[in-house]
mmCIF file of C-alpha atoms in Angstrom:
data_model
loop_
_atom_site.group_PDB
_atom_site.id
_atom_site.type_symbol
_atom_site.label_atom_id
_atom_site.label_comp_id
_atom_site.label_asym_id
_atom_site.label_seq_id
_atom_site.Cartn_x
_atom_site.Cartn_y
_atom_site.Cartn_z
ATOM 1 C CA MET O 1 -24.334 59.149 -100.861
ATOM 2 C CA ALA O 2 -25.770 61.597 -103.362
ATOM 3 C CA ASN O 3 -27.423 64.716 -102.044
ATOM 4 C CA THR O 4 -30.706 64.092 -103.855
ATOM 5 C CA ARG O 5 -32.614 66.718 -101.888
ATOM 6 C CA ASN O 6 -29.900 69.330 -102.399
ATOM 7 C CA ALA O 7 -29.789 69.625 -98.597
ATOM 8 C CA GLY O 8 -27.165 71.273 -96.428
ATOM 9 C CA ARG O 9 -25.105 74.390 -97.088
ATOM 10 C CA LYS O 10 -25.465 75.660 -100.654
ATOM 11 C CA PRO O 11 -22.254 76.208 -102.653
ATOM 12 C CA LYS O 12 -21.137 79.847 -102.856
ATOM 13 C CA LEU O 13 -20.767 81.302 -106.334
ATOM 14 C CA SER O 14 -18.063 83.856 -106.869
ATOM 15 C CA ASN O 15 -18.910 86.930 -108.919
ATOM 16 C CA GLU O 16 -16.606 85.646 -111.648
ATOM 17 C CA GLN O 17 -18.560 82.366 -111.811
ATOM 18 C CA LEU O 18 -21.818 84.295 -111.782
ATOM 19 C CA ASN O 19 -20.652 86.493 -114.669
ATOM 20 C CA THR O 20 -19.836 83.352 -116.658
ATOM 21 C CA ILE O 21 -23.290 81.920 -115.936
ATOM 22 C CA ILE O 22 -24.967 85.184 -116.988
ATOM 23 C CA GLY O 23 -23.026 85.128 -120.239
ATOM 24 C CA ARG O 24 -24.104 81.563 -120.970
ATOM 25 C CA TYR O 25 -27.716 82.405 -120.038
ATOM 26 C CA LYS O 26 -27.729 85.347 -122.447
ATOM 27 C CA SER O 27 -26.336 82.994 -125.113
ATOM 28 C CA GLY O 28 -29.404 80.776 -124.865
ATOM 29 C CA GLU O 29 -28.804 78.207 -122.119
ATOM 30 C CA THR O 30 -31.688 77.689 -119.707
ATOM 31 C CA LEU O 31 -31.622 78.937 -116.142
ATOM 32 C CA SER O 32 -32.650 75.481 -114.920
ATOM 33 C CA SER O 33 -29.692 73.700 -116.525
ATOM 34 C CA LEU O 34 -27.250 76.337 -115.312
ATOM 35 C CA ALA O 35 -28.611 76.154 -111.754
ATOM 36 C CA LEU O 36 -28.371 72.350 -111.770
ATOM 37 C CA GLU O 37 -24.763 72.502 -112.941
ATOM 38 C CA ALA O 38 -23.909 75.080 -110.278
ATOM 39 C CA GLY O 39 -25.567 73.030 -107.569
ATOM 40 C CA ILE O 40 -28.100 75.633 -106.476
ATOM 41 C CA SER O 41 -31.799 76.115 -106.982
ATOM 42 C CA LYS O 42 -33.199 77.951 -109.979
ATOM 43 C CA GLN O 43 -34.806 80.475 -107.612
ATOM 44 C CA ALA O 44 -31.531 81.153 -105.800
ATOM 45 C CA LEU O 45 -29.664 81.646 -109.077
ATOM 46 C CA SER O 46 -32.336 83.980 -110.386
ATOM 47 C CA LYS O 47 -32.135 86.033 -107.198
ATOM 48 C CA ARG O 48 -28.321 86.268 -107.439
ATOM 49 C CA ILE O 49 -28.569 87.500 -111.020
ATOM 50 C CA LYS O 50 -31.176 90.119 -110.127
ATOM 51 C CA ASN O 51 -29.162 91.316 -107.128
ATOM 52 C CA MET O 52 -26.015 91.574 -109.187
ATOM 53 C CA ASP O 53 -27.801 93.578 -111.847
ATOM 54 C CA ALA O 54 -29.316 95.867 -109.192
ATOM 55 C CA ASN O 55 -25.885 96.389 -107.633
ATOM 56 C CA LYS O 56 -24.001 96.823 -110.864
ATOM 57 C CA GLU O 57 -22.909 100.343 -109.930
ATOM 58 C CA THR O 58 -20.333 100.688 -107.190
ATOM 59 C CA THR O 59 -19.006 103.945 -105.797
ATOM 60 C CA LEU O 60 -15.423 104.443 -104.640
ATOM 61 C CA ASP O 61 -14.641 107.615 -102.732
ATOM 62 C CA TYR O 62 -10.980 108.613 -102.817
ATOM 63 C CA TYR O 63 -9.752 110.627 -99.819
ATOM 64 C CA ILE O 64 -6.482 112.340 -98.949
ATOM 65 C CA ASP O 65 -6.057 113.688 -95.413
ATOM 66 C CA GLY O 66 -9.799 113.491 -94.801
ATOM 67 C CA GLU O 67 -10.699 115.436 -97.952
ATOM 68 C CA LEU O 68 -12.874 113.832 -100.626
ATOM 69 C CA CYS O 69 -10.805 114.277 -103.787
ATOM 70 C CA THR O 70 -12.462 112.013 -106.365
ATOM 71 C CA ARG O 71 -15.733 110.056 -106.506
ATOM 72 C CA ILE O 72 -15.557 107.075 -108.858
ATOM 73 C CA SER O 73 -18.839 105.510 -110.041
ATOM 74 C CA ILE O 74 -18.282 102.088 -111.605
ATOM 75 C CA ASP O 75 -20.675 100.035 -113.716
ATOM 76 C CA THR O 76 -19.357 96.509 -113.232
ATOM 77 C CA SER O 77 -21.693 94.996 -115.830
ATOM 78 C CA ARG O 78 -20.343 97.237 -118.596
ATOM 79 C CA LEU O 79 -16.826 97.594 -117.184
ATOM 80 C CA SER O 80 -17.090 101.357 -117.398
ATOM 81 C CA LEU O 81 -16.715 104.258 -114.985
ATOM 82 C CA ARG O 82 -17.282 107.953 -114.565
ATOM 83 C CA ILE O 83 -15.642 110.296 -112.099
ATOM 84 C CA VAL O 84 -16.224 113.587 -110.332
ATOM 85 C CA ASN O 85 -13.118 115.425 -109.149
ATOM 86 C CA TYR O 86 -13.521 117.600 -106.076
ATOM 87 C CA ALA O 87 -9.825 118.476 -105.706
ATOM 88 C CA SER O 88 -8.509 121.340 -107.805
ATOM 89 C CA GLN O 89 -4.918 120.078 -107.629
ATOM 90 C CA LEU O 90 -4.173 117.381 -110.183
ATOM 91 C CA SER O 91 -1.833 115.641 -107.758
ATOM 92 C CA ARG O 92 -4.755 115.035 -105.379
ATOM 93 C CA ARG O 93 -7.054 113.509 -107.978
ATOM 94 C CA ALA O 94 -7.346 109.750 -108.218
ATOM 95 C CA PHE O 95 -6.381 109.667 -111.897
ATOM 96 C CA GLY O 96 -4.183 112.753 -112.036
ATOM 97 C CA TYR O 97 -4.492 114.502 -115.373
ATOM 98 C CA ILE O 98 -6.802 111.814 -116.848
ATOM 99 C CA ASP O 99 -10.331 113.246 -117.043
ATOM 100 C CA ASN O 100 -12.042 110.227 -118.625
ATOM 101 C CA PRO O 101 -10.379 107.100 -117.211
ATOM 102 C CA ASN O 102 -11.175 103.683 -118.645
ATOM 103 C CA TRP O 103 -11.275 100.257 -117.007
ATOM 104 C CA THR O 104 -7.538 99.745 -117.487
ATOM 105 C CA ASP O 105 -6.862 103.068 -115.768
ATOM 106 C CA LEU O 106 -8.937 101.849 -112.821
ATOM 107 C CA GLN O 107 -6.985 98.614 -112.627
ATOM 108 C CA ASP O 108 -3.714 100.539 -112.747
ATOM 109 C CA PHE O 109 -4.963 102.917 -110.076
ATOM 110 C CA LEU O 110 -5.758 100.053 -107.699
ATOM 111 C CA ASP O 111 -2.478 98.341 -108.498
ATOM 112 C CA ASP O 112 -0.543 101.528 -107.735
ATOM 113 C CA TYR O 113 -2.041 101.722 -104.275
ATOM 114 C CA TYR O 114 -2.580 98.228 -103.053
ATOM 115 C CA GLU O 115 0.305 95.995 -104.071
ATOM 116 C CA THR O 116 -1.760 93.613 -106.160
ATOM 117 C CA LYS O 117 -1.370 92.458 -109.743
ATOM 118 C CA ASN O 118 -4.536 90.382 -109.995
ATOM 119 C CA ASP O 119 -6.382 90.401 -113.298
ATOM 120 C CA ILE O 120 -9.471 92.387 -112.352
ATOM 121 C CA LYS O 121 -12.064 90.902 -114.675
ATOM 122 C CA SER O 122 -14.873 92.134 -112.487
ATOM 123 C CA LEU O 123 -14.426 94.996 -110.047
ATOM 124 C CA ASN O 124 -17.467 93.702 -108.149
ATOM 125 C CA GLN O 125 -15.581 90.437 -107.638
ATOM 126 C CA TYR O 126 -12.477 92.363 -106.615
ATOM 127 C CA ILE O 127 -14.321 94.345 -103.983
ATOM 128 C CA MET O 128 -16.771 91.764 -102.642
ATOM 129 C CA THR O 129 -14.204 89.014 -101.935
ATOM 130 C CA ASP O 130 -12.169 88.629 -98.761
ATOM 131 C CA SER O 131 -9.308 90.570 -100.349
ATOM 132 C CA ILE O 132 -11.051 93.747 -99.217
ATOM 133 C CA GLU O 133 -8.980 93.812 -96.013
ATOM 134 C CA ASP O 134 -5.795 93.094 -97.906
ATOM 135 C CA ILE O 135 -6.096 96.074 -100.217
ATOM 136 C CA ASP O 136 -7.363 98.557 -97.654
ATOM 137 C CA ILE O 137 -10.603 99.494 -99.391
ATOM 138 C CA LEU O 138 -13.085 100.224 -96.622
ATOM 139 C CA ARG O 139 -16.825 99.790 -96.947
ATOM 140 C CA ASP O 140 -18.745 102.939 -96.047
ATOM 141 C CA SER O 141 -21.217 102.124 -93.265
ATOM 142 C CA THR O 142 -23.800 104.398 -94.876
ATOM 143 C CA SER O 143 -24.133 102.286 -98.006
ATOM 144 C CA SER O 144 -23.607 98.623 -98.851
ATOM 145 C CA ASN O 145 -22.444 99.612 -102.317
ATOM 146 C CA LYS O 146 -20.077 102.455 -101.477
ATOM 147 C CA TYR O 147 -16.392 102.198 -100.611
ATOM 148 C CA LEU O 148 -13.700 104.517 -99.381
ATOM 149 C CA ILE O 149 -10.125 104.521 -100.623
ATOM 150 C CA VAL O 150 -7.785 106.131 -98.126
ATOM 151 C CA ALA O 151 -4.666 107.310 -99.911
ATOM 152 C CA ASP O 152 -2.316 107.855 -96.993
ATOM 153 C CA ASP O 153 -2.488 104.393 -95.461
ATOM 154 C CA ASN O 154 1.004 103.257 -94.458
ATOM 155 C CA LYS O 155 0.206 99.679 -93.477
ATOM 156 C CA THR O 156 1.627 98.249 -96.691
ATOM 157 C CA ILE O 157 4.538 99.162 -98.924
ATOM 158 C CA PRO O 158 3.255 99.608 -102.492
ATOM 159 C CA LYS O 159 4.894 98.126 -105.560
ATOM 160 C CA PHE O 160 5.263 100.135 -108.753
ATOM 161 C CA TYR O 161 5.761 98.184 -111.967
ATOM 162 C CA PHE O 162 7.713 99.541 -114.935
ATOM 163 C CA SER O 163 8.782 98.069 -118.259
ATOM 164 C CA LYS O 164 10.927 99.212 -121.165
ATOM 165 C CA LYS O 165 7.920 100.882 -122.764
ATOM 166 C CA ASP O 166 7.641 103.204 -119.758
ATOM 167 C CA LYS O 167 9.761 106.344 -119.596
ATOM 168 C CA VAL O 168 12.159 105.053 -116.966
ATOM 169 C CA LEU O 169 15.266 107.149 -116.524
ATOM 170 C CA ASN O 170 18.395 105.190 -115.788
ATOM 171 C CA ARG O 171 20.667 107.634 -114.004
ATOM 172 C CA THR O 172 24.124 106.290 -114.722
ATOM 173 C CA ASP O 173 27.724 107.213 -114.276
ATOM 174 C CA THR O 174 30.948 105.247 -114.501
ATOM 175 C CA ASN O 175 30.233 103.496 -111.232
ATOM 176 C CA GLY O 176 26.539 102.678 -111.045
ATOM 177 C CA TYR O 177 22.914 103.489 -111.679
ATOM 178 C CA GLN O 178 19.565 104.441 -110.184
ATOM 179 C CA LEU O 179 16.176 103.932 -111.827
ATOM 180 C CA LYS O 180 13.601 106.731 -111.865
ATOM 181 C CA GLY O 181 10.111 106.964 -113.343
ATOM 182 C CA THR O 182 6.584 108.305 -112.978
ATOM 183 C CA THR O 183 3.492 106.160 -112.602
ATOM 184 C CA HIS O 184 1.056 105.746 -115.493
ATOM 185 C CA ASN O 185 -1.087 108.703 -114.402
ATOM 186 C CA ARG O 186 1.989 110.809 -113.566
ATOM 187 C CA ARG O 187 0.734 111.013 -109.996
ATOM 188 C CA TYR O 188 3.874 109.684 -108.345
ATOM 189 C CA PHE O 189 7.578 110.064 -108.932
ATOM 190 C CA VAL O 190 9.349 106.816 -108.057
ATOM 191 C CA LYS O 191 13.054 106.077 -107.736
ATOM 192 C CA SER O 192 14.972 102.976 -106.788
ATOM 193 C CA GLN O 193 17.875 102.661 -104.423
ATOM 194 C CA ALA O 194 21.208 103.457 -106.040
ATOM 195 C CA ILE O 195 23.791 100.826 -106.907
ATOM 196 C CA MET O 196 27.414 101.998 -107.048
ATOM 197 C CA SER O 197 30.290 99.742 -108.055
ATOM 198 C CA GLY O 198 28.127 96.748 -107.287
ATOM 199 C CA VAL O 199 27.294 98.043 -103.786
ATOM 200 C CA VAL O 200 23.565 98.360 -103.100
ATOM 201 C CA LEU O 201 23.030 101.605 -101.185
ATOM 202 C CA ASN O 202 20.369 102.544 -98.656
ATOM 203 C CA ASP O 203 19.961 106.081 -99.968
ATOM 204 C CA HIS O 204 16.180 105.521 -100.130
ATOM 205 C CA LEU O 205 16.146 105.107 -96.349
ATOM 206 C CA VAL O 206 18.071 108.367 -95.953
ATOM 207 C CA GLU O 207 15.375 110.064 -98.080
ATOM 208 C CA VAL O 208 12.716 108.859 -95.641
ATOM 209 C CA ILE O 209 14.788 109.927 -92.624
ATOM 210 C CA ALA O 210 15.303 113.396 -94.133
ATOM 211 C CA SER O 211 11.572 113.694 -94.856
ATOM 212 C CA ASP O 212 10.752 112.874 -91.247
ATOM 213 C CA ILE O 213 13.301 115.348 -89.903
ATOM 214 C CA CYS O 214 11.856 118.058 -92.153
ATOM 215 C CA ARG O 215 8.412 117.223 -90.773
ATOM 216 C CA GLN O 216 9.675 117.579 -87.192
ATOM 217 C CA LEU O 217 11.309 120.934 -87.958
ATOM 218 C CA SER O 218 8.411 122.212 -90.137
ATOM 219 C CA ILE O 219 10.655 122.454 -93.192
ATOM 220 C CA PRO O 220 8.626 122.254 -96.447
ATOM 221 C CA CYS O 221 9.830 119.049 -98.057
ATOM 222 C CA VAL O 222 8.915 116.504 -100.732
ATOM 223 C CA GLN O 223 7.676 113.702 -98.493
ATOM 224 C CA GLN O 224 9.225 110.372 -99.440
ATOM 225 C CA LYS O 225 7.631 106.998 -98.656
ATOM 226 C CA LEU O 226 9.033 103.508 -99.017
ATOM 227 C CA CYS O 227 8.047 101.338 -101.973
ATOM 228 C CA ARG O 228 9.257 98.614 -104.305
ATOM 229 C CA PHE O 229 10.449 99.566 -107.784
ATOM 230 C CA ILE O 230 9.807 96.656 -110.162
ATOM 231 C CA TYR O 231 11.539 96.969 -113.529
ATOM 232 C CA GLU O 232 11.500 94.195 -116.106
ATOM 233 C CA GLY O 233 10.860 91.646 -113.374
ATOM 234 C CA LYS O 234 13.704 92.820 -111.092
ATOM 235 C CA SER O 235 12.705 94.224 -107.716
ATOM 236 C CA TYR O 236 14.465 97.107 -105.994
ATOM 237 C CA GLU O 237 13.734 98.966 -102.795
ATOM 238 C CA GLY O 238 12.933 102.624 -103.327
ATOM 239 C CA VAL O 239 10.832 105.661 -102.488
ATOM 240 C CA TYR O 240 7.919 107.467 -104.068
ATOM 241 C CA SER O 241 6.553 110.986 -103.709
ATOM 242 C CA GLU O 242 3.852 113.234 -105.101
ATOM 243 C CA ASN O 243 4.734 114.554 -108.547
ATOM 244 C CA PHE O 244 4.642 118.337 -108.069
ATOM 245 C CA GLU O 245 4.711 118.883 -111.839
ATOM 246 C CA LEU O 246 1.040 117.846 -111.964
ATOM 247 C CA ASP O 247 0.159 121.064 -110.162
ATOM 248 C CA GLY O 248 1.919 123.222 -112.716
ATOM 249 C CA TYR O 249 5.315 123.472 -111.021
ATOM 250 C CA THR O 250 8.595 123.214 -112.889
ATOM 251 C CA PHE O 251 11.833 123.043 -110.965
ATOM 252 C CA ILE O 252 14.551 125.410 -112.229
ATOM 253 C CA SER O 253 17.980 124.626 -110.792
ATOM 254 C CA PHE O 254 20.177 127.278 -109.197
ATOM 255 C CA GLU O 255 22.808 126.526 -111.790
ATOM 256 C CA SER O 256 20.374 127.281 -114.635
ATOM 257 C CA LEU O 257 19.197 130.458 -112.926
ATOM 258 C CA LEU O 258 22.774 131.681 -112.493
ATOM 259 C CA ASN O 259 23.694 130.832 -116.080
ATOM 260 C CA ARG O 260 20.911 133.114 -117.305
ATOM 261 C CA GLN O 261 22.545 135.943 -115.361
ATOM 262 C CA GLY O 262 26.071 135.101 -116.462
ATOM 263 C CA LEU O 263 27.003 134.052 -112.920
ATOM 264 C CA SER O 264 28.544 130.903 -111.460
ATOM 265 C CA THR O 265 29.540 129.454 -108.092
ATOM 266 C CA LYS O 266 32.829 128.597 -109.756
ATOM 267 C CA ASP O 267 33.741 132.294 -109.995
ATOM 268 C CA GLU O 268 36.679 133.355 -107.832
ATOM 269 C CA ASP O 269 34.589 135.979 -106.047
ATOM 270 C CA PHE O 270 32.182 133.300 -104.788
ATOM 271 C CA ILE O 271 34.919 130.835 -103.875
ATOM 272 C CA ALA O 272 36.665 133.492 -101.775
ATOM 273 C CA LEU O 273 33.596 134.016 -99.555
ATOM 274 C CA ASP O 274 33.248 132.361 -96.133
ATOM 275 C CA SER O 275 30.466 129.798 -95.727
ATOM 276 C CA ILE O 276 27.830 132.090 -94.216
ATOM 277 C CA SER O 277 28.513 134.712 -96.882
ATOM 278 C CA LYS O 278 28.122 132.038 -99.565
ATOM 279 C CA LEU O 279 24.756 131.036 -98.127
ATOM 280 C CA LYS O 280 23.589 134.650 -98.074
ATOM 281 C CA TRP O 281 24.909 135.229 -101.609
ATOM 282 C CA CYS O 282 22.874 132.270 -102.894
ATOM 283 C CA ALA O 283 19.797 133.568 -101.080
ATOM 284 C CA LYS O 284 20.333 137.021 -102.579
ATOM 285 C CA GLN O 285 20.554 135.661 -106.118
ATOM 286 C CA LEU O 286 17.368 133.602 -105.650
ATOM 287 C CA SER O 287 15.634 136.700 -104.307
ATOM 288 C CA VAL O 288 16.693 138.927 -107.210
ATOM 289 C CA ILE O 289 16.151 136.404 -109.999
ATOM 290 C CA GLY O 290 12.843 135.111 -108.634
ATOM 291 C CA ARG O 291 11.585 138.507 -107.435
ATOM 292 C CA LEU O 292 11.009 136.987 -104.022
ATOM 293 C CA GLU O 293 11.422 138.338 -100.501
ATOM 294 C CA TYR O 294 15.012 137.927 -99.348
ATOM 295 C CA LYS O 295 13.887 136.655 -95.938
ATOM 296 C CA ASP O 296 12.060 133.796 -97.700
ATOM 297 C CA THR O 297 14.985 132.782 -99.906
ATOM 298 C CA LEU O 298 17.338 133.058 -96.917
ATOM 299 C CA LYS O 299 15.088 130.721 -94.908
ATOM 300 C CA TYR O 300 15.098 128.279 -97.841
ATOM 301 C CA MET O 301 18.899 128.237 -97.996
ATOM 302 C CA LEU O 302 19.034 127.822 -94.213
ATOM 303 C CA ASP O 303 16.571 124.905 -94.388
ATOM 304 C CA LEU O 304 18.798 123.191 -96.938
ATOM 305 C CA ALA O 305 21.920 123.692 -94.857
ATOM 306 C CA ILE O 306 20.266 122.433 -91.665
ATOM 307 C CA ILE O 307 18.918 119.229 -93.176
ATOM 308 C CA ASP O 308 22.271 118.598 -94.876
ATOM 309 C CA CYS O 309 24.082 118.984 -91.556
ATOM 310 C CA LEU O 310 21.665 116.720 -89.707
ATOM 311 C CA ILE O 311 21.997 113.825 -92.149
ATOM 312 C CA GLY O 312 25.502 114.504 -93.482
ATOM 313 C CA ASN O 313 24.242 115.030 -97.038
ATOM 314 C CA VAL O 314 27.147 115.731 -99.407
ATOM 315 C CA ASP O 315 25.156 116.112 -102.617
ATOM 316 C CA ARG O 316 23.656 119.616 -102.412
ATOM 317 C CA HIS O 317 25.104 120.636 -105.735
ATOM 318 C CA THR O 318 23.730 123.603 -107.661
ATOM 319 C CA ARG O 319 21.430 121.397 -109.738
ATOM 320 C CA ASN O 320 19.294 120.125 -106.863
ATOM 321 C CA PHE O 321 18.260 123.401 -105.309
ATOM 322 C CA GLY O 322 16.767 126.440 -107.002
ATOM 323 C CA LEU O 323 13.210 127.699 -107.567
ATOM 324 C CA PHE O 324 9.796 126.444 -108.611
ATOM 325 C CA TYR O 325 8.199 128.133 -111.606
ATOM 326 C CA ASN O 326 4.412 128.151 -111.284
ATOM 327 C CA ALA O 327 2.851 127.883 -114.754
ATOM 328 C CA HIS O 328 -0.531 129.023 -113.423
ATOM 329 C CA SER O 329 0.663 132.245 -111.801
ATOM 330 C CA THR O 330 3.694 132.639 -114.133
ATOM 331 C CA ARG O 331 5.779 133.410 -111.067
ATOM 332 C CA TYR O 332 8.693 131.870 -109.215
ATOM 333 C CA GLU O 333 8.117 130.297 -105.807
ATOM 334 C CA ILE O 334 10.215 128.803 -103.029
ATOM 335 C CA PRO O 335 10.541 125.083 -103.798
ATOM 336 C CA LEU O 336 10.170 122.115 -101.515
ATOM 337 C CA VAL O 337 13.369 120.565 -100.209
ATOM 338 C CA PHE O 338 14.168 117.336 -102.054
ATOM 339 C CA ASP O 339 16.951 114.952 -103.134
ATOM 340 C CA ASN O 340 18.411 114.200 -99.711
ATOM 341 C CA GLY O 341 19.576 110.611 -100.152
ATOM 342 C CA MET O 342 23.359 111.016 -100.297
ATOM 343 C CA GLY O 343 23.833 111.242 -96.544
ATOM 344 C CA LEU O 344 24.589 109.052 -93.511
ATOM 345 C CA PHE O 345 27.497 107.621 -95.559
ATOM 346 C CA GLU O 346 25.193 106.167 -98.231
ATOM 347 C CA ASN O 347 27.045 108.377 -100.732
ATOM 348 C CA ASP O 348 30.260 106.468 -100.105
ATOM 349 C CA TYR O 349 30.521 102.881 -101.293
ATOM 350 C CA TYR O 350 33.951 102.641 -99.610
ATOM 351 C CA ARG O 351 32.395 103.203 -96.186
ATOM 352 C CA ASP O 352 32.768 99.557 -95.106
ATOM 353 C CA SER O 353 36.513 99.776 -95.729
ATOM 354 C CA TYR O 354 37.136 102.478 -93.117
ATOM 355 C CA ASN O 355 38.596 101.449 -89.780
ATOM 356 C CA THR O 356 37.053 104.251 -87.714
ATOM 357 C CA PHE O 357 34.144 106.684 -87.786
ATOM 358 C CA ASP O 358 36.526 109.646 -87.910
ATOM 359 C CA GLU O 359 38.183 108.164 -90.988
ATOM 360 C CA ALA O 360 34.780 107.854 -92.693
ATOM 361 C CA MET O 361 33.976 111.470 -91.780
ATOM 362 C CA ARG O 362 36.875 112.749 -93.901
ATOM 363 C CA ASN O 363 34.623 112.508 -96.954
ATOM 364 C CA VAL O 364 31.572 114.172 -95.404
ATOM 365 C CA TYR O 365 31.010 117.877 -96.038
ATOM 366 C CA VAL O 366 28.137 120.301 -96.566
ATOM 367 C CA ALA O 367 27.906 121.586 -100.142
ATOM 368 C CA PRO O 368 28.260 124.102 -101.682
ATOM 369 C CA TYR O 369 30.251 125.342 -98.685
ATOM 370 C CA GLY O 370 32.772 122.542 -98.239
ATOM 371 C CA GLU O 371 32.340 122.556 -94.460
ATOM 372 C CA ASP O 372 32.308 119.725 -91.944
ATOM 373 C CA PRO O 373 28.626 119.391 -90.882
ATOM 374 C CA PHE O 374 29.421 119.650 -87.158
ATOM 375 C CA ASP O 375 31.365 122.866 -87.762
ATOM 376 C CA MET O 376 28.736 124.161 -90.173
ATOM 377 C CA ILE O 377 25.836 123.799 -87.761
ATOM 378 C CA ILE O 378 27.732 125.839 -85.149
ATOM 379 C CA MET O 379 28.367 128.579 -87.715
ATOM 380 C CA LEU O 380 24.683 128.585 -88.612
ATOM 381 C CA ASN O 381 23.679 128.779 -84.956
ATOM 382 C CA GLU O 382 25.986 131.692 -84.266
ATOM 383 C CA GLU O 383 24.563 133.591 -87.217
ATOM 384 C CA PHE O 384 20.863 132.681 -87.043
ATOM 385 C CA ASP O 385 20.047 131.387 -83.509
ATOM 386 C CA LEU O 386 18.738 128.007 -84.666
ATOM 387 C CA SER O 387 16.741 127.134 -81.553
ATOM 388 C CA ASN O 388 14.572 130.186 -82.166
ATOM 389 C CA ILE O 389 13.930 129.286 -85.818
ATOM 390 C CA TYR O 390 13.608 125.524 -85.234
ATOM 391 C CA PRO O 391 12.147 125.060 -81.721
ATOM 392 C CA ALA O 392 11.974 121.271 -82.139
ATOM 393 C CA LEU O 393 15.668 120.963 -82.987
ATOM 394 C CA GLN O 394 16.848 119.891 -79.537
ATOM 395 C CA ASP O 395 14.112 117.256 -79.290
ATOM 396 C CA LEU O 396 14.871 115.884 -82.732
ATOM 397 C CA THR O 397 14.671 112.100 -83.168
ATOM 398 C CA TYR O 398 15.907 109.993 -86.070
ATOM 399 C CA PRO O 399 13.546 107.323 -87.444
ATOM 400 C CA ASP O 400 14.936 103.907 -86.573
ATOM 401 C CA ILE O 401 15.200 102.534 -90.110
ATOM 402 C CA LEU O 402 18.882 102.723 -91.063
ATOM 403 C CA THR O 403 21.036 100.489 -88.885
ATOM 404 C CA THR O 404 24.469 100.621 -90.515
ATOM 405 C CA GLU O 405 27.215 101.188 -87.942
ATOM 406 C CA TYR O 406 28.456 104.606 -89.053
ATOM 407 C CA ALA O 407 24.951 105.938 -89.746
ATOM 408 C CA LEU O 408 23.881 105.124 -86.186
ATOM 409 C CA GLU O 409 27.056 106.690 -84.847
ATOM 410 C CA TYR O 410 26.472 109.850 -86.909
ATOM 411 C CA GLU O 411 22.896 110.137 -85.645
ATOM 412 C CA ARG O 412 24.024 109.654 -82.030
ATOM 413 C CA ARG O 413 26.832 112.190 -82.260
ATOM 414 C CA MET O 414 24.761 114.787 -84.090
ATOM 415 C CA SER O 415 21.871 114.428 -81.616
ATOM 416 C CA ASP O 416 24.245 114.923 -78.669
ATOM 417 C CA TYR O 417 25.978 117.794 -80.448
ATOM 418 C CA VAL O 418 22.748 119.646 -81.111
ATOM 419 C CA ARG O 419 21.502 119.172 -77.539
ATOM 420 C CA THR O 420 24.739 120.437 -75.995
ATOM 421 C CA LYS O 421 25.833 123.105 -78.495
ATOM 422 C CA ILE O 422 22.582 124.665 -79.761
ATOM 423 C CA HIS O 423 20.954 126.920 -77.159
#
């Protein structure tokens, strides 16, 4: 039976449908005919149009760690926006180095954070639909037209999409590859898990474990978070982190710094040193070259050695530690610890072929010292009294995210070793 009185619950128009109706109305169609087609009264349609026009500006407040970093005012009728940045650091701004973002930048920004690739024809539609819970945009209780974007929400793992037109580095060698890239606004540095000789590694999980250990021990570190790296339609697991270059920092490797001084860790004099003397020599060179306090560079070298022992990282070569150069102050600074993924046997694609843990350990050493990590941590403790420098060391816990047999055994043995040997 036809609903001649138009009784019962009225059909709900989406904002996309309403935008289409408004376009047709502006093109000359009557409000009455459009309302009849939509199945609602002329008065109701007129009210929806007026309300939409009145609410055409939406405000998104972007927060990091409770600090308002960027306020984004969006005109959904004109598909335009304007921003006010409250954060001085580029890495904490919603659009990074982009001062005048456009609608595409806004879409990319939301995509970067909220694992969605919907075509956002109307931001009002995007926000006002039920997907609000899915993308973690929270309505501010003080205003019906104001929303908060909380950057450090870990409830979902974001996806970052890259194509051949993006500057994606394909780190390759004779055995495998790893994809690396920065997001469109340069805000994040993203890298995929490594693949070596056809073996898919879990080095990205080791990065997250190392980040958490650094947090527990108060070691300044590039914090790594899990993500998906999508390249040309193929999906990889990976990690992402804040791009420190946005804040004017350039990383200068230890190898480059030594080359400028005509020095090298391949010199016989360096090779002849014992491990603790090598560590102190590296700290001394960083202090002299960077004009930094020796106690600070020594602590940096100690931080590197400790984290490498705790996760069995074998990849602390002279190109992944060094100094930050601050373009704003034109001075060197102590860098954050980073590049910690080649540990817990994820550096060794032969690991599944070993018969015992001890056999697998034959290829684990702390660079650039060449020491077994269990021996190295005892040497460090005898020289520096680790429990005094890292009070949380004996209560250290490993995040439960890497469950390969030898990794779990390494974590168990190292935890027991630290509790019984470090006093």
